Short mmCIF file of C-alpha atoms in Angstrom, two decimals:
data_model
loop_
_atom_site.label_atom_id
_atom_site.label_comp_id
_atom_site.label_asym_id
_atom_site.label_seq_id
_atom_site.Cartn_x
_atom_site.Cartn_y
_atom_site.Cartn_z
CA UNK M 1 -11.16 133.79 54.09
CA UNK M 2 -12.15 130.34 52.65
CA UNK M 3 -15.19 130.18 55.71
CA UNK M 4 -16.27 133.82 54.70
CA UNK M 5 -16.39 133.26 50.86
CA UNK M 6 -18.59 130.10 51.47
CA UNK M 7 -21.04 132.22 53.28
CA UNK M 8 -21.22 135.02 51.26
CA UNK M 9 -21.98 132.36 48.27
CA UNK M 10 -24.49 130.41 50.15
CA UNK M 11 -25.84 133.34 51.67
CA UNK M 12 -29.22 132.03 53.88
CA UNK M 13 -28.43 128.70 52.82
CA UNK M 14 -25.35 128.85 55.04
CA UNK M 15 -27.03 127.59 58.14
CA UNK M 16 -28.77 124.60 56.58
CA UNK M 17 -25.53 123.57 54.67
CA UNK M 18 -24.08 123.42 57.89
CA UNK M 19 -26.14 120.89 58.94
CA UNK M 20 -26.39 119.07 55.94
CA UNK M 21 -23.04 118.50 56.21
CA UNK M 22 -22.55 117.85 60.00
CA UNK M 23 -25.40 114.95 59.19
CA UNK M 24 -23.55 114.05 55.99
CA UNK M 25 -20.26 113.35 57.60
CA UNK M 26 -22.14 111.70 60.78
CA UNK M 27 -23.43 109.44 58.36
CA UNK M 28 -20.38 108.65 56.04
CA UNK M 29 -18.68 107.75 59.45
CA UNK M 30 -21.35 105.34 60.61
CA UNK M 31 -21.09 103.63 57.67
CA UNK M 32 -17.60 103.85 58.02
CA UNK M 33 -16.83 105.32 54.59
CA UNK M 34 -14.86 108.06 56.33
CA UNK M 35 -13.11 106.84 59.39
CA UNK M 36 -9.86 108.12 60.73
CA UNK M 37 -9.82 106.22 63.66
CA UNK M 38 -6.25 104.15 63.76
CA UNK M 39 -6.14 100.34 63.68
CA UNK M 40 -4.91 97.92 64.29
CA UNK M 41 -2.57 96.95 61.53
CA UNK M 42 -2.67 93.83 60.25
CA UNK M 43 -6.52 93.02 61.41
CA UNK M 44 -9.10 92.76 58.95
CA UNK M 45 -11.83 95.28 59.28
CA UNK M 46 -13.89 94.84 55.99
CA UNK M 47 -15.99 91.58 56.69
CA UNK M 48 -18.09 93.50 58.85
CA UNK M 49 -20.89 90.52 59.24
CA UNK M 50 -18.18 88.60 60.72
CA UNK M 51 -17.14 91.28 63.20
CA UNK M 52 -17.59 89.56 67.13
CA UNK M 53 -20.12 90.43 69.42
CA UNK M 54 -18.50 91.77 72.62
CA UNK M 55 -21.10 91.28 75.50
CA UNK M 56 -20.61 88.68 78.86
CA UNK M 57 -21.93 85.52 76.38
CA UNK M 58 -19.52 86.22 74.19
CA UNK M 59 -16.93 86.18 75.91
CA UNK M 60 -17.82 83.05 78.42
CA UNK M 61 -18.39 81.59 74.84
CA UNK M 62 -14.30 81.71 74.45
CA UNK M 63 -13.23 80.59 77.98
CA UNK M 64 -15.49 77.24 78.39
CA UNK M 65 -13.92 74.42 80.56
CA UNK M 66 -13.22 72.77 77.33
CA UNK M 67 -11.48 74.97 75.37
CA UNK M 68 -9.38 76.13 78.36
CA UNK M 69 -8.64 72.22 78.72
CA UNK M 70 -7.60 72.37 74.76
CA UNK M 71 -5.76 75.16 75.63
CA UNK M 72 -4.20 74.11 78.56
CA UNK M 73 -2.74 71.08 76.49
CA UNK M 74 -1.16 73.28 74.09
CA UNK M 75 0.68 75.21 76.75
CA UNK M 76 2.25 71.96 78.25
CA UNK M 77 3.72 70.67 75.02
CA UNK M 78 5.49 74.08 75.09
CA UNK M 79 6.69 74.27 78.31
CA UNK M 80 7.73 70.32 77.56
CA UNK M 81 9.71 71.30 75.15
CA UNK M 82 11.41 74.00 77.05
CA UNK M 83 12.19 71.68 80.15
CA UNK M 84 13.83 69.06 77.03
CA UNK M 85 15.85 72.18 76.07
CA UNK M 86 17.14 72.67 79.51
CA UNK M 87 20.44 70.69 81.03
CA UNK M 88 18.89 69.91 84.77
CA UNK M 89 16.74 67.38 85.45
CA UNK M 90 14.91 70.30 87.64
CA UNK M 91 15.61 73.55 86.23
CA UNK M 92 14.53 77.02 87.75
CA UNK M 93 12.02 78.95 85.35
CA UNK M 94 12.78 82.53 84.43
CA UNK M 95 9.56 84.57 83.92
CA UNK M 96 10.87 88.23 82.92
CA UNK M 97 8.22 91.23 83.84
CA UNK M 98 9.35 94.61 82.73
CA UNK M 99 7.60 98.07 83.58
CA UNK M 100 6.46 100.98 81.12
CA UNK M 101 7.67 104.03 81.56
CA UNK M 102 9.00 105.34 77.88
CA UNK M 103 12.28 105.41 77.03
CA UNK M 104 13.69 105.14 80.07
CA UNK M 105 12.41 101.99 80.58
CA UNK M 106 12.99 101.08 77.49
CA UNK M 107 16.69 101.80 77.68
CA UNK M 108 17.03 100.39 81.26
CA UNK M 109 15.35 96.94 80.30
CA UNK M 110 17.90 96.79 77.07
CA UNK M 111 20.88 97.67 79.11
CA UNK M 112 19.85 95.29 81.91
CA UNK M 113 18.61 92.58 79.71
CA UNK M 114 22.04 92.40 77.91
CA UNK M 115 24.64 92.98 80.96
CA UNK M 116 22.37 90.46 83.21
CA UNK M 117 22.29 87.34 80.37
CA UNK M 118 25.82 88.15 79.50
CA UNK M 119 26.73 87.54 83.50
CA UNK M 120 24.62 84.45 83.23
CA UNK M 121 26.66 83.25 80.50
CA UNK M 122 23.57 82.93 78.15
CA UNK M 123 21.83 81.19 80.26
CA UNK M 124 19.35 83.75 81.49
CA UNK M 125 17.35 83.84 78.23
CA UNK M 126 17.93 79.94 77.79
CA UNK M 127 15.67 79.56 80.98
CA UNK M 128 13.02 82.28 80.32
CA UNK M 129 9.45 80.83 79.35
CA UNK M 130 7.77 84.20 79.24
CA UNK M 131 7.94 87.68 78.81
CA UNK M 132 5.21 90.34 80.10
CA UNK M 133 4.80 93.98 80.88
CA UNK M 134 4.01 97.39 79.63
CA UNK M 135 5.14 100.20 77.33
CA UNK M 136 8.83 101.21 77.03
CA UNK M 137 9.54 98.07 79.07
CA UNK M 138 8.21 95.69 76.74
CA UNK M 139 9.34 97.74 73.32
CA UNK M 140 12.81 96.71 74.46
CA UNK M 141 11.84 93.15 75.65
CA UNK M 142 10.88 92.44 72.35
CA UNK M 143 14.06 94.02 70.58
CA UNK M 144 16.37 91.87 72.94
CA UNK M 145 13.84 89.01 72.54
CA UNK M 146 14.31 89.09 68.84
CA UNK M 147 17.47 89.71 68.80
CA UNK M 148 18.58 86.42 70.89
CA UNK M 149 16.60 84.61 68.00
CA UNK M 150 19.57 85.64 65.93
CA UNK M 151 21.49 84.31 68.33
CA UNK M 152 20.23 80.82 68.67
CA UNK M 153 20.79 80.96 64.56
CA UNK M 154 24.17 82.45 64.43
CA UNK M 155 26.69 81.64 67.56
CA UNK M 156 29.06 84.30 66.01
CA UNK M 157 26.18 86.90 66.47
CA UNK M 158 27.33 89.62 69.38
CA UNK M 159 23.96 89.90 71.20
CA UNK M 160 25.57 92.03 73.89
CA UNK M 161 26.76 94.75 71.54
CA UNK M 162 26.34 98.38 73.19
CA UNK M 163 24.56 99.29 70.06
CA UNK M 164 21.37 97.74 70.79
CA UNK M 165 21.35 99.49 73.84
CA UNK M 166 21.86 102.71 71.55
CA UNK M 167 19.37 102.05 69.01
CA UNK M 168 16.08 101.84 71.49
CA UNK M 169 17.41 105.18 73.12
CA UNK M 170 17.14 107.08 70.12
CA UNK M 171 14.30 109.83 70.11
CA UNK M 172 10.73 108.66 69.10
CA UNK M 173 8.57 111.46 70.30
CA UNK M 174 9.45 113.50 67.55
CA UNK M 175 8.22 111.85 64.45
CA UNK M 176 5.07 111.10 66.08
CA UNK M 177 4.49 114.83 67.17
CA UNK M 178 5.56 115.48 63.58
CA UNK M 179 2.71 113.12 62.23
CA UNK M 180 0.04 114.42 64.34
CA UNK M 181 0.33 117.84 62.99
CA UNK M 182 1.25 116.76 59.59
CA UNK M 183 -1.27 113.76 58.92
CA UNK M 184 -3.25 113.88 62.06
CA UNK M 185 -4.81 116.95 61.27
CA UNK M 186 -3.75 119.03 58.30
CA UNK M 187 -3.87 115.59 56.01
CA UNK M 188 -5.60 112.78 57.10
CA UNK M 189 -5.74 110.87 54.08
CA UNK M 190 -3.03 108.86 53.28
CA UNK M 191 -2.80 105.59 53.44
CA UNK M 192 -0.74 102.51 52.93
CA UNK M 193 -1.52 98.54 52.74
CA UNK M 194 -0.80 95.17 54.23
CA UNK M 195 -1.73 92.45 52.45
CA UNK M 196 -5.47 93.89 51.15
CA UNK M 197 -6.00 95.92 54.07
CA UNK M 198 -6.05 99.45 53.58
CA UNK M 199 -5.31 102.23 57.10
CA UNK M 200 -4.70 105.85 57.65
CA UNK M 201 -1.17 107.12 58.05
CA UNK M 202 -1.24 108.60 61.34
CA UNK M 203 0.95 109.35 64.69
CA UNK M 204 0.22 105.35 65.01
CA UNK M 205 1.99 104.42 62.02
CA UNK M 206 4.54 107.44 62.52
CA UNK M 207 5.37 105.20 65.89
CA UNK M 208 5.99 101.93 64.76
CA UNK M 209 8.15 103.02 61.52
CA UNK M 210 10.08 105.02 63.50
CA UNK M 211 10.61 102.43 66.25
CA UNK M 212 11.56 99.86 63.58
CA UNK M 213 13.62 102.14 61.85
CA UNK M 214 15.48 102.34 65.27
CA UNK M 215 15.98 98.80 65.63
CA UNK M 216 17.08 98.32 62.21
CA UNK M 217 14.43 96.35 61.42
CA UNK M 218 14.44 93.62 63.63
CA UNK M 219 10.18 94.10 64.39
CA UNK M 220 9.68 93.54 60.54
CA UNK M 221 7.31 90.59 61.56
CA UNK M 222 3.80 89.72 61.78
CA UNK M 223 2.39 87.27 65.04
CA UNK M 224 2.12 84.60 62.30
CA UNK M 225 6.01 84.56 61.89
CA UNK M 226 6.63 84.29 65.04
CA UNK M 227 4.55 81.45 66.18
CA UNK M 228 6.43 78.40 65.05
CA UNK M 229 9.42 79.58 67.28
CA UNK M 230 7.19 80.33 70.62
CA UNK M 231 5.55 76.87 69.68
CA UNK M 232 9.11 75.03 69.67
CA UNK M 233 10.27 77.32 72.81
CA UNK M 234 13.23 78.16 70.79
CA UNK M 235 12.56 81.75 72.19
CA UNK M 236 10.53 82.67 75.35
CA UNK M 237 6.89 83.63 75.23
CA UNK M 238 5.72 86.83 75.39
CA UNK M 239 2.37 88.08 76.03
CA UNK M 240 0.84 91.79 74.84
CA UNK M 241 -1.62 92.79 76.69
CA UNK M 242 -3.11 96.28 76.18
CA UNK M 243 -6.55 98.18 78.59
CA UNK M 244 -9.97 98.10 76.72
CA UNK M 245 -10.93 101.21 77.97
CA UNK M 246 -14.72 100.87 78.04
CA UNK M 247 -14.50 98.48 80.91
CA UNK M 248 -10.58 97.93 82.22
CA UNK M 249 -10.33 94.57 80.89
CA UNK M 250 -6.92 93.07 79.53
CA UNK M 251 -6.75 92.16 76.01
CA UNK M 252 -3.87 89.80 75.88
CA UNK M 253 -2.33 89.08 72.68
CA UNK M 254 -0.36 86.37 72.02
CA UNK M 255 0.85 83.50 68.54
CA UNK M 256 -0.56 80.95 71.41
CA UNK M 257 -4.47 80.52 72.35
CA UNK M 258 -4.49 81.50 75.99
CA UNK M 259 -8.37 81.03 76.86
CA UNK M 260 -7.14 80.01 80.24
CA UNK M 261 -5.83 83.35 80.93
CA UNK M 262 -9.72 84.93 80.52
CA UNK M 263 -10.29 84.14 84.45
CA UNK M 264 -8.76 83.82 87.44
CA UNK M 265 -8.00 79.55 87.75
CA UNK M 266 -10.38 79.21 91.12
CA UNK M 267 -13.28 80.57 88.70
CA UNK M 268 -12.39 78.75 85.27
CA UNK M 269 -15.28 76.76 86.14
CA UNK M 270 -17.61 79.46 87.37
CA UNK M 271 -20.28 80.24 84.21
CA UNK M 272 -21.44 83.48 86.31
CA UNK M 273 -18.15 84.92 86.72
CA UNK M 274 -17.31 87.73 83.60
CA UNK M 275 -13.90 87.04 82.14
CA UNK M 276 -11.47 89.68 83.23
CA UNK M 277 -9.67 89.49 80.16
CA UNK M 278 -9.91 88.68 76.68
CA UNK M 279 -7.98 86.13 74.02
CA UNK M 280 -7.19 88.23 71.00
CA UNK M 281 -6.67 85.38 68.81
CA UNK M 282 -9.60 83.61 70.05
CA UNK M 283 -11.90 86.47 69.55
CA UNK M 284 -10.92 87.79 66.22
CA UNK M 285 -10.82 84.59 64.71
CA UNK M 286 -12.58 85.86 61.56
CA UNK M 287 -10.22 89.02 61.42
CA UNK M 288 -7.12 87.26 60.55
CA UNK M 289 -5.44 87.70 64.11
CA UNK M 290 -2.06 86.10 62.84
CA UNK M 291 -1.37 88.63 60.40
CA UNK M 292 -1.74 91.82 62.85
CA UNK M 293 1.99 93.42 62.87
CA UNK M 294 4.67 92.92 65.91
CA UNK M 295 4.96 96.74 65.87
CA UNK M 296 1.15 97.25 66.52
CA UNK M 297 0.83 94.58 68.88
CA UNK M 298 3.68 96.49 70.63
CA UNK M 299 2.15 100.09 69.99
CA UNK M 300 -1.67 98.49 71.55
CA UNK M 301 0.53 97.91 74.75
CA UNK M 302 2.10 100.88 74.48
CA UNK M 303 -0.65 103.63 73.83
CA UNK M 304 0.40 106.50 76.38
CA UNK M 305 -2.72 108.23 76.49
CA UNK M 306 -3.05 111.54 73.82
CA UNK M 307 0.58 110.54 72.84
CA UNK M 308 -0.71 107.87 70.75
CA UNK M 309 -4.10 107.15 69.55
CA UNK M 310 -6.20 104.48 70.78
CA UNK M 311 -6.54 101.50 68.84
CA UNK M 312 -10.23 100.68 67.76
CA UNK M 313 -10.91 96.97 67.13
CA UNK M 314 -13.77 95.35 65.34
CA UNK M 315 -16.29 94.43 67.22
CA UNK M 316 -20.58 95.15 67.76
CA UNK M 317 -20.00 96.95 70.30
CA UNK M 318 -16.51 98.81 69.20
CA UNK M 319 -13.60 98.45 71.36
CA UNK M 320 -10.57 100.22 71.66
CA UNK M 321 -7.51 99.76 73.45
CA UNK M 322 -4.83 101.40 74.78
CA UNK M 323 -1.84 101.08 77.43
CA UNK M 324 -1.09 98.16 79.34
CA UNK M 325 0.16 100.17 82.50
CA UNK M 326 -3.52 100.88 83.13
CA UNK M 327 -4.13 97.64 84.66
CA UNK M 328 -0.80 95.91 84.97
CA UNK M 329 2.39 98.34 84.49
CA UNK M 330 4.68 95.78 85.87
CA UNK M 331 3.89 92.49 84.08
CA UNK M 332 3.40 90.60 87.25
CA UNK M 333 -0.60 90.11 87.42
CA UNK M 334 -0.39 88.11 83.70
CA UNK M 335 2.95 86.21 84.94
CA UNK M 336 0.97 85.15 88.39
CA UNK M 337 -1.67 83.97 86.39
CA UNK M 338 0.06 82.00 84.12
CA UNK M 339 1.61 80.28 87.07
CA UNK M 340 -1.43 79.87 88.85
CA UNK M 341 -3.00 77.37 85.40
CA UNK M 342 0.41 75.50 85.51
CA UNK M 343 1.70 74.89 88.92
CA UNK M 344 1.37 71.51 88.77
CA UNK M 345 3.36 71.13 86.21
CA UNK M 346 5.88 73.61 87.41
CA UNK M 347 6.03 71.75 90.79
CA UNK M 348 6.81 68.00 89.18
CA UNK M 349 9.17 69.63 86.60
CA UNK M 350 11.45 72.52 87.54
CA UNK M 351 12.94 73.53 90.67
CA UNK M 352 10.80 76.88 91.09
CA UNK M 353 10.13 79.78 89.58
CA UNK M 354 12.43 82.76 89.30
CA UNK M 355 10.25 86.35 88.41
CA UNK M 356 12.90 89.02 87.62
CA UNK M 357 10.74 92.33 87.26
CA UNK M 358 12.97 95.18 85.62
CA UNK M 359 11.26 98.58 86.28
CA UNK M 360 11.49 102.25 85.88
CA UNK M 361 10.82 103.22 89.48
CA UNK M 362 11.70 102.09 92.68
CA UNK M 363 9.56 99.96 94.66
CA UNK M 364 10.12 102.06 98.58
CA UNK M 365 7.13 104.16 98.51
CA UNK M 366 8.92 106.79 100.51
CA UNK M 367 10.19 108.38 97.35
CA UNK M 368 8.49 111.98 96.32
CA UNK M 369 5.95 111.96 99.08
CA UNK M 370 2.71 113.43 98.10
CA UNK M 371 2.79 116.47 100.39
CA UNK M 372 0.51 119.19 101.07
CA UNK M 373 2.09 122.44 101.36
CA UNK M 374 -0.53 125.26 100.40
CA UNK M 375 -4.07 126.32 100.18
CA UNK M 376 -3.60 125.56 96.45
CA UNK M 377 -2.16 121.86 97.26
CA UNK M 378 -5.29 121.31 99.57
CA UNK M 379 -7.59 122.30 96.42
CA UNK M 380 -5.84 120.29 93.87
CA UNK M 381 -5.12 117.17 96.00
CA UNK M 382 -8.01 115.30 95.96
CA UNK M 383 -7.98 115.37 92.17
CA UNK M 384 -4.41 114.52 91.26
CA UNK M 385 -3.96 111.67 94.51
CA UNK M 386 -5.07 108.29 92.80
CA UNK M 387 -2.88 109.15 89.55
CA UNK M 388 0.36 109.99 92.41
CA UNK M 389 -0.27 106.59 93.56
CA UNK M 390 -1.69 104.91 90.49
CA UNK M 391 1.47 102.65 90.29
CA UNK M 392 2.00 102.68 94.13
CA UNK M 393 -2.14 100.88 94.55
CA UNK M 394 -1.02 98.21 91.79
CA UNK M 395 2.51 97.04 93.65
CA UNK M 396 0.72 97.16 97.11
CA UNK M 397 -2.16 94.35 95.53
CA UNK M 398 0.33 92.64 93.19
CA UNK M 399 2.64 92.01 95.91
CA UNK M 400 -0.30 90.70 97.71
CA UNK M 401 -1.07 88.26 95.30
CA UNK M 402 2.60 87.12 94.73
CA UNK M 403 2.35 86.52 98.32
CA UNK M 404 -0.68 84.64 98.41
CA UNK M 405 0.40 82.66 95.45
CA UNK M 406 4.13 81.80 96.97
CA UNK M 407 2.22 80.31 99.84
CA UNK M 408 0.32 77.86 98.03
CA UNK M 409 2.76 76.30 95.67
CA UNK M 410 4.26 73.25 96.51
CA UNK M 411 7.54 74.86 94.94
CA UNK M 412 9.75 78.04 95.68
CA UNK M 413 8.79 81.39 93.94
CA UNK M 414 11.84 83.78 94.14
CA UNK M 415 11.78 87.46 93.12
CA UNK M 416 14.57 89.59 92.03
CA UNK M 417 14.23 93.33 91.25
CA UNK M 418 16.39 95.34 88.62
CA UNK M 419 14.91 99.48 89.28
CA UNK M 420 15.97 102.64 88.06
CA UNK M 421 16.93 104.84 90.77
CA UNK M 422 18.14 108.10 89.38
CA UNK M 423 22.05 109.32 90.98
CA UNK M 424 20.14 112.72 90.49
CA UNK M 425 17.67 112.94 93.57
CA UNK M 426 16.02 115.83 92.20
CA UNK M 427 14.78 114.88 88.96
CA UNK M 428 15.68 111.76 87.23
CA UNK M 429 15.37 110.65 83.86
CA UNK M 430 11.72 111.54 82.64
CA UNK M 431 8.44 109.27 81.44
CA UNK M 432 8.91 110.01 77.77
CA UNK M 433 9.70 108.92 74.14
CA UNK M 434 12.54 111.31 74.19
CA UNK M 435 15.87 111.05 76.49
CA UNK M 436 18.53 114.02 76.39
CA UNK M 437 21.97 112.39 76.76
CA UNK M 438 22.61 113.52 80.22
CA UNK M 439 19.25 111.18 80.98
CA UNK M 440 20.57 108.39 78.83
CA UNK M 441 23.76 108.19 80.77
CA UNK M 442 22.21 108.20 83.75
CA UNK M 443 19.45 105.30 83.19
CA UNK M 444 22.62 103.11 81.93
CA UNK M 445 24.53 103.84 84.65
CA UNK M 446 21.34 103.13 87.66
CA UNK M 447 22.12 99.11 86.74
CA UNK M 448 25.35 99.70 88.71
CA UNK M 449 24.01 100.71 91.78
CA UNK M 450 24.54 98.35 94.98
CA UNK M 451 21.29 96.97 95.46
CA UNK M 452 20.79 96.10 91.40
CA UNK M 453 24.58 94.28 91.79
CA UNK M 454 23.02 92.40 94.82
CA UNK M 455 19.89 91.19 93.11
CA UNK M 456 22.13 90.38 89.63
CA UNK M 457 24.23 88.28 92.24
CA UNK M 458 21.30 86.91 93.00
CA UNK M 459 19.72 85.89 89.83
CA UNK M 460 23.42 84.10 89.10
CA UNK M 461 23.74 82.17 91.94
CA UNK M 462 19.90 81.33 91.03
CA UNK M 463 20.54 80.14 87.48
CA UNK M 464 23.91 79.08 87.66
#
């Protein structure tokens, strides 16, 4: 009725205010006087001058020899200060990947995180240096990881209490579905503030209040907060990396500079190789990296494709992000690495390294094969084979390179596996932000099953 009114008032103008508008609003956007594209909160966006460049010079720019050195140096008087915390001379070091995979993974990295350090006696997140992964794995990660910060403050505190375990299954799809319809589309205008940054109220925001509001405010932090404590090692690292989806790069995230995590190590010193990765901190410098949220820097890692909106960062040319699964949904590549820039160190000082990857899925590829079993299979194959085996192509090469890596190490790399296996053959639990109870019960109860008691066994006997 509204559309029809305008035209019948307009008349033969109706064409040319059309396009008077469509230019209009093309042009308010440029200039970015309209712009509902989400953010990332806690970044500032205003000082446009400042904004980086992001190009192959630009980037080389932030991984010279010499700031990786500088780097570098930083790094070791952390991971000095965790061997000082430590009560061998030699000790093993933990390094915790978890997989995405919603809420499932989410609840099966809480559950596991909790029953496995309680087995340990404390001692499992006492010997962890860093924590990596993707999505639902890494929502929890963090929970648990904050959590154990209480912890260290408060002996009395009961970090094993089945309500954590509770709080990151409860249902986040719904709010954000809510928001999209509600401020997505119908009312894209509000907006709310940190410090003097201004953003949209959107599914993005709908996320992380919701998520916090689940973990009764525990993620109430910005990086900046958190820094002092990585810096000490009074809590293990952790590392958010997130897919730049114009070119499949990592954009790693993290209170630490990690230049030396652009490149491979064997091409640190190679000024024609592109960085495969980027240093957040390093290249928003001017932004005010230290003040973007915990939440968002969990949500950029987390961006399940239409589910949440990509995360548009300010650069010339703009990036955005979104899920880390897209290029490492186990955690393993950015652990490897890491190794790979400290190995020396980790050979004179500890007695190996111990990677404990929690995950969503089993690792036998057997499972579900991808079958063809009519005319209509034989059509649609082709099309839907690389995303059936998206996950299955990124275990085949990361096991290669944990291979490749174990064999050049003058210490012992060990690797212990926590997966979700459903008891239900059929259909297990599913990849969302929403569990039904019957799915919840079922994720808790996969850490039970024989081969996750063997590798727990494992891990003990390991740490001791």
């Amino acid at each position: 009725a509204a559309i029809g009114a305008l035209t019948y008032f307009l008349q033969s103008w109706s064409l040319p205010a059309v396009i008077i508008l469509f230019f209009g609003l093309n042009f308010l956007y440029s200039k970015e006087i309209i712009d509902p594209r989400n953010k990332a909160y806690g970044l500032k966006y205003t000082n446009i001058k400042l904004r980086p460049d992001y190009n192959k010079q630009s980037l080389q720019n932030l991984c010279t020899p010499s700031k990786i050195e500088t780097d570098k140096k930083n790094m070791i008087s952390i991971l000095n200060k965790w061997k000082q915390k430590q009560q061998e001379d030699k000790p093993i070091m933990v390094f915790i990947n978890v997989s995405g995979g919603g809420l499932r993974s989410a609840v099966f990295t809480m559950n596991s995180l909790q029953k496995t350090d309680s087995l340990c006696n404390g001692n499992l997140m006492k010997k962890t240096f860093l924590i990596t992964g993707a999505s639902g794995g890494m929502l929890a990660a963090t929970y648990y990881r904050e959590l154990y910060n209480k912890k260290v403050d408060n002996t009395d505190f009961d970090l094993y209490n089945n309500r954590f375990t509770e709080n990151i299954a409860k249902d986040i799809l719904n709010p954000v579905f809510t928001s999209l319809m509600a401020r997505d589309v119908l009312a894209p205008a509000q907006k709310f503030s940190i410090g003097n940054n201004r953003y949209i109220k959107d599914r993005g925001y709908a996320f992380e209040k919701k998520a916090n509001e689940n973990c009764e405010g525990e993620l109430t932090k910005q990086l900046k907060d958190l820094k002092a404590d990585e810096h000490s090692a009074k809590v293990p690292l952790i590392i958010f990396n997130s897919t730049i989806k114009s070119d499949a790069r990592k954009m790693m995230i993290s209170t630490q500079p990690i230049s030396f995590m652009m490149k491979p190590f064997a091409q640190q010193n190679d000024k024609t190789a592109s960085p495969d990765a980027v240093d957040f901190g390093a290249l928003f410098i001017n932004q005010n990296p230290q003040d973007l949220r915990l939440l968002t820097a969990m949500r950029m890692n987390a961006t399940f494709p239409y589910v949440l909106p990509n995360v548009w960062l300010p650069t010339n040319p703009v990036i955005d992000v979104m899920d880390a699964g897209l290029r490492d949904n186990f955690g393993q590549e950015t652990a490897l690495r890491f190794v790979d820039n400290f190995k020396d160190w980790i050979a004179e000082n500890t007695g190996g390294v111990l990677f404990i990857q929690i995950r969503d899925r089993p690792t036998d590829n057997w499972q579900q094969p991808f079958e063809t079993k009519s005319v209509t299979d034989m059509i649609v194959t082709p099309a839907t084979m690389l995303q059936h085996n998206y996950f299955k192509i990124q275990e085949i090469y990361q096991t290669d390179q944990f291979n490749y890596l174990s064999t050049n190490t003058a210490f012992k790399m060990y690797k212990q596996t926590i997966m979700y296996v459903s008891q239900n053959e059929e259909k297990g639990a599913a990849l969302n932000f929403h569990l039904s109870a019957g799915e919840k019960k079922d994720v808790i109860n996969a850490y039970n099953n024989k081969q996750n008691q063997q590798a727990v066994k494992n891990i003990i006997s390991l740490i001791k």
